[in-house]
Every structure is written in structure tokens, then in C-alpha cells.
């Protein structure tokens, strides 16, 4: 299977149907020399995402800004309210686990 198709399918599965259409048209995939699997993806020379060992994708802030144009991505995202943001900035956040 073509790596770009596989990447788009993975993005849609993880972040919501249709989110992959917000990837730049000409993105560059860097693969592992050992395994041939996708290691990272760049768009216009900016890092968009990297693959995780558990099969997931770690997206950058730049990539998240592109994906925020998608309603499905927004529905599947955690939003921090003003009060929580202020607590976190002061170092008083009570959250210490994984989501």
C-alpha cells in the first residue's frame, strides 16, 4: 500500500473522518531505514507528526493548527477552559495522570 494513503487512513482513524484532508498536498514522509515504517512527516519543511511506538501519531503544534480547521478534530480534542489554564500556568494543576 502507498505510504501516503496509509498515513491518511491512520490520521482519519485516530483524529476523525476527513481530518487528513487538512494535511498539505505535498507532504514528505521520512521512513526508518531498518523497518521501512513511517518515522516522521514534513509539510513545507515543517515537522507535522512523528510515529509512536504504540502505533499512534504524535502531532506538532503546527499540525494541530492545521487540523483545528476540521470540526471532527475539534470534537475529538480536549479543550482547556480559562480557569484551568490559569492554574496550570501557576503550577497548581492537580492533574498528574494520563488521559
PDB file of C-alpha atoms in Angstrom:
ATOM      1  CA  UNK A   1       0.000   0.000   0.000  1.00  0.00           C
ATOM      2  CA  UNK A   2       1.183   3.517  -0.781  1.00  0.00           C
ATOM      3  CA  UNK A   3       2.596   5.166   2.383  1.00  0.00           C
ATOM      4  CA  UNK A   4       0.694   8.428   1.832  1.00  0.00           C
ATOM      5  CA  UNK A   5      -2.632   6.569   1.613  1.00  0.00           C
ATOM      6  CA  UNK A   6      -1.778   4.579   4.735  1.00  0.00           C
ATOM      7  CA  UNK A   7      -0.882   7.794   6.568  1.00  0.00           C
ATOM      8  CA  UNK A   8      -4.146   9.489   5.557  1.00  0.00           C
ATOM      9  CA  UNK A   9      -6.164   6.459   6.693  1.00  0.00           C
ATOM     10  CA  UNK A  10      -4.347   6.422  10.043  1.00  0.00           C
ATOM     11  CA  UNK A  11      -4.935  10.169  10.576  1.00  0.00           C
ATOM     12  CA  UNK A  12      -8.651   9.755   9.821  1.00  0.00           C
ATOM     13  CA  UNK A  13      -8.895   6.771  12.182  1.00  0.00           C
ATOM     14  CA  UNK A  14      -7.121   8.498  15.069  1.00  0.00           C
ATOM     15  CA  UNK A  15      -8.427  12.055  14.756  1.00  0.00           C
ATOM     16  CA  UNK A  16     -11.762  11.775  12.950  1.00  0.00           C
ATOM     17  CA  UNK A  17     -13.098  11.137   9.451  1.00  0.00           C
ATOM     18  CA  UNK A  18     -11.877  13.677   6.901  1.00  0.00           C
ATOM     19  CA  UNK A  19      -9.169  15.230   9.099  1.00  0.00           C
ATOM     20  CA  UNK A  20      -6.461  14.018   6.705  1.00  0.00           C
ATOM     21  CA  UNK A  21      -7.674  16.418   4.010  1.00  0.00           C
ATOM     22  CA  UNK A  22      -6.099  19.214   6.078  1.00  0.00           C
ATOM     23  CA  UNK A  23      -2.622  17.764   5.527  1.00  0.00           C
ATOM     24  CA  UNK A  24      -0.635  19.797   2.990  1.00  0.00           C
ATOM     25  CA  UNK A  25      -0.980  18.465  -0.552  1.00  0.00           C
ATOM     26  CA  UNK A  26       2.757  17.824  -0.919  1.00  0.00           C
ATOM     27  CA  UNK A  27       3.965  16.358   2.351  1.00  0.00           C
ATOM     28  CA  UNK A  28       7.220  14.442   2.730  1.00  0.00           C
ATOM     29  CA  UNK A  29       7.399  11.110   4.522  1.00  0.00           C
ATOM     30  CA  UNK A  30      10.666  10.024   6.149  1.00  0.00           C
ATOM     31  CA  UNK A  31      10.897   6.279   6.738  1.00  0.00           C
ATOM     32  CA  UNK A  32      13.016   4.182   9.054  1.00  0.00           C
ATOM     33  CA  UNK A  33      15.969   2.594   7.275  1.00  0.00           C
ATOM     34  CA  UNK A  34      15.647  -0.549   9.408  1.00  0.00           C
ATOM     35  CA  UNK A  35      11.913  -1.217   9.292  1.00  0.00           C
ATOM     36  CA  UNK A  36      10.671   0.885   6.372  1.00  0.00           C
ATOM     37  CA  UNK A  37       7.916   2.291   8.593  1.00  0.00           C
ATOM     38  CA  UNK A  38       6.965   5.970   8.696  1.00  0.00           C
ATOM     39  CA  UNK A  39       9.122   7.895  11.198  1.00  0.00           C
ATOM     40  CA  UNK A  40       8.109  11.484  10.530  1.00  0.00           C
ATOM     41  CA  UNK A  41       6.097  13.643   8.167  1.00  0.00           C
ATOM     42  CA  UNK A  42       7.027  17.136   6.992  1.00  0.00           C
ATOM     43  CA  UNK A  43       4.955  19.750   5.187  1.00  0.00           C
ATOM     44  CA  UNK A  44       6.637  22.800   3.673  1.00  0.00           C
ATOM     45  CA  UNK A  45       9.803  21.868   5.606  1.00  0.00           C
ATOM     46  CA  UNK A  46       7.950  21.921   8.955  1.00  0.00           C
ATOM     47  CA  UNK A  47       7.621  18.816  11.104  1.00  0.00           C
ATOM     48  CA  UNK A  48       3.971  17.789  11.231  1.00  0.00           C
ATOM     49  CA  UNK A  49       3.996  14.489  13.059  1.00  0.00           C
ATOM     50  CA  UNK A  50       6.042  11.511  14.160  1.00  0.00           C
ATOM     51  CA  UNK A  51       5.035   7.925  14.667  1.00  0.00           C
ATOM     52  CA  UNK A  52       4.833   6.456  18.150  1.00  0.00           C
ATOM     53  CA  UNK A  53       5.969   3.001  19.164  1.00  0.00           C
ATOM     54  CA  UNK A  54       2.372   2.083  20.096  1.00  0.00           C
ATOM     55  CA  UNK A  55       1.164   2.768  16.534  1.00  0.00           C
ATOM     56  CA  UNK A  56      -0.208   6.217  17.269  1.00  0.00           C
ATOM     57  CA  UNK A  57       0.885   9.546  15.863  1.00  0.00           C
ATOM     58  CA  UNK A  58       2.379  12.440  17.816  1.00  0.00           C
ATOM     59  CA  UNK A  59       1.393  15.704  16.166  1.00  0.00           C
ATOM     60  CA  UNK A  60       3.184  19.030  16.455  1.00  0.00           C
ATOM     61  CA  UNK A  61       1.565  22.366  17.291  1.00  0.00           C
ATOM     62  CA  UNK A  62       1.861  23.282  13.602  1.00  0.00           C
ATOM     63  CA  UNK A  63      -0.062  20.145  12.623  1.00  0.00           C
ATOM     64  CA  UNK A  64      -2.706  20.739  15.309  1.00  0.00           C
ATOM     65  CA  UNK A  65      -3.304  24.232  13.914  1.00  0.00           C
ATOM     66  CA  UNK A  66      -3.988  22.683  10.500  1.00  0.00           C
ATOM     67  CA  UNK A  67      -6.290  20.035  11.977  1.00  0.00           C
ATOM     68  CA  UNK A  68      -8.259  22.574  14.039  1.00  0.00           C
ATOM     69  CA  UNK A  69      -9.923  23.598  10.775  1.00  0.00           C
ATOM     70  CA  UNK A  70     -11.754  20.259  10.993  1.00  0.00           C
ATOM     71  CA  UNK A  71     -14.951  20.042  13.024  1.00  0.00           C
ATOM     72  CA  UNK A  72     -14.301  16.332  13.670  1.00  0.00           C
ATOM     73  CA  UNK A  73     -10.841  17.078  15.088  1.00  0.00           C
ATOM     74  CA  UNK A  74     -12.297  19.736  17.368  1.00  0.00           C
ATOM     75  CA  UNK A  75     -14.945  17.290  18.606  1.00  0.00           C
ATOM     76  CA  UNK A  76     -12.199  14.783  19.496  1.00  0.00           C
ATOM     77  CA  UNK A  77      -9.914  17.319  21.184  1.00  0.00           C
ATOM     78  CA  UNK A  78      -9.525  18.287  24.806  1.00  0.00           C
ATOM     79  CA  UNK A  79     -10.218  21.978  25.388  1.00  0.00           C
ATOM     80  CA  UNK A  80      -8.784  23.773  28.409  1.00  0.00           C
ATOM     81  CA  UNK A  81     -11.006  26.432  29.956  1.00  0.00           C
ATOM     82  CA  UNK A  82      -9.646  29.771  31.169  1.00  0.00           C
ATOM     83  CA  UNK A  83      -9.690  28.838  34.864  1.00  0.00           C
ATOM     84  CA  UNK A  84      -7.793  25.592  34.319  1.00  0.00           C
ATOM     85  CA  UNK A  85      -5.279  27.310  32.064  1.00  0.00           C
ATOM     86  CA  UNK A  86      -4.502  29.852  34.771  1.00  0.00           C
ATOM     87  CA  UNK A  87      -3.992  27.097  37.378  1.00  0.00           C
ATOM     88  CA  UNK A  88      -1.685  25.230  35.053  1.00  0.00           C
ATOM     89  CA  UNK A  89       0.355  28.340  34.269  1.00  0.00           C
ATOM     90  CA  UNK A  90       0.775  28.972  38.012  1.00  0.00           C
ATOM     91  CA  UNK A  91       1.986  25.400  38.528  1.00  0.00           C
ATOM     92  CA  UNK A  92      -1.042  24.498  40.641  1.00  0.00           C
ATOM     93  CA  UNK A  93      -2.539  21.898  38.325  1.00  0.00           C
ATOM     94  CA  UNK A  94      -3.896  18.843  40.147  1.00  0.00           C
ATOM     95  CA  UNK A  95      -3.806  16.559  37.108  1.00  0.00           C
ATOM     96  CA  UNK A  96      -0.978  14.040  37.311  1.00  0.00           C
ATOM     97  CA  UNK A  97      -2.083  11.153  35.090  1.00  0.00           C
ATOM     98  CA  UNK A  98      -2.679  10.065  31.533  1.00  0.00           C
ATOM     99  CA  UNK A  99      -5.824  10.671  29.540  1.00  0.00           C
TER     100      UNK A  99
END
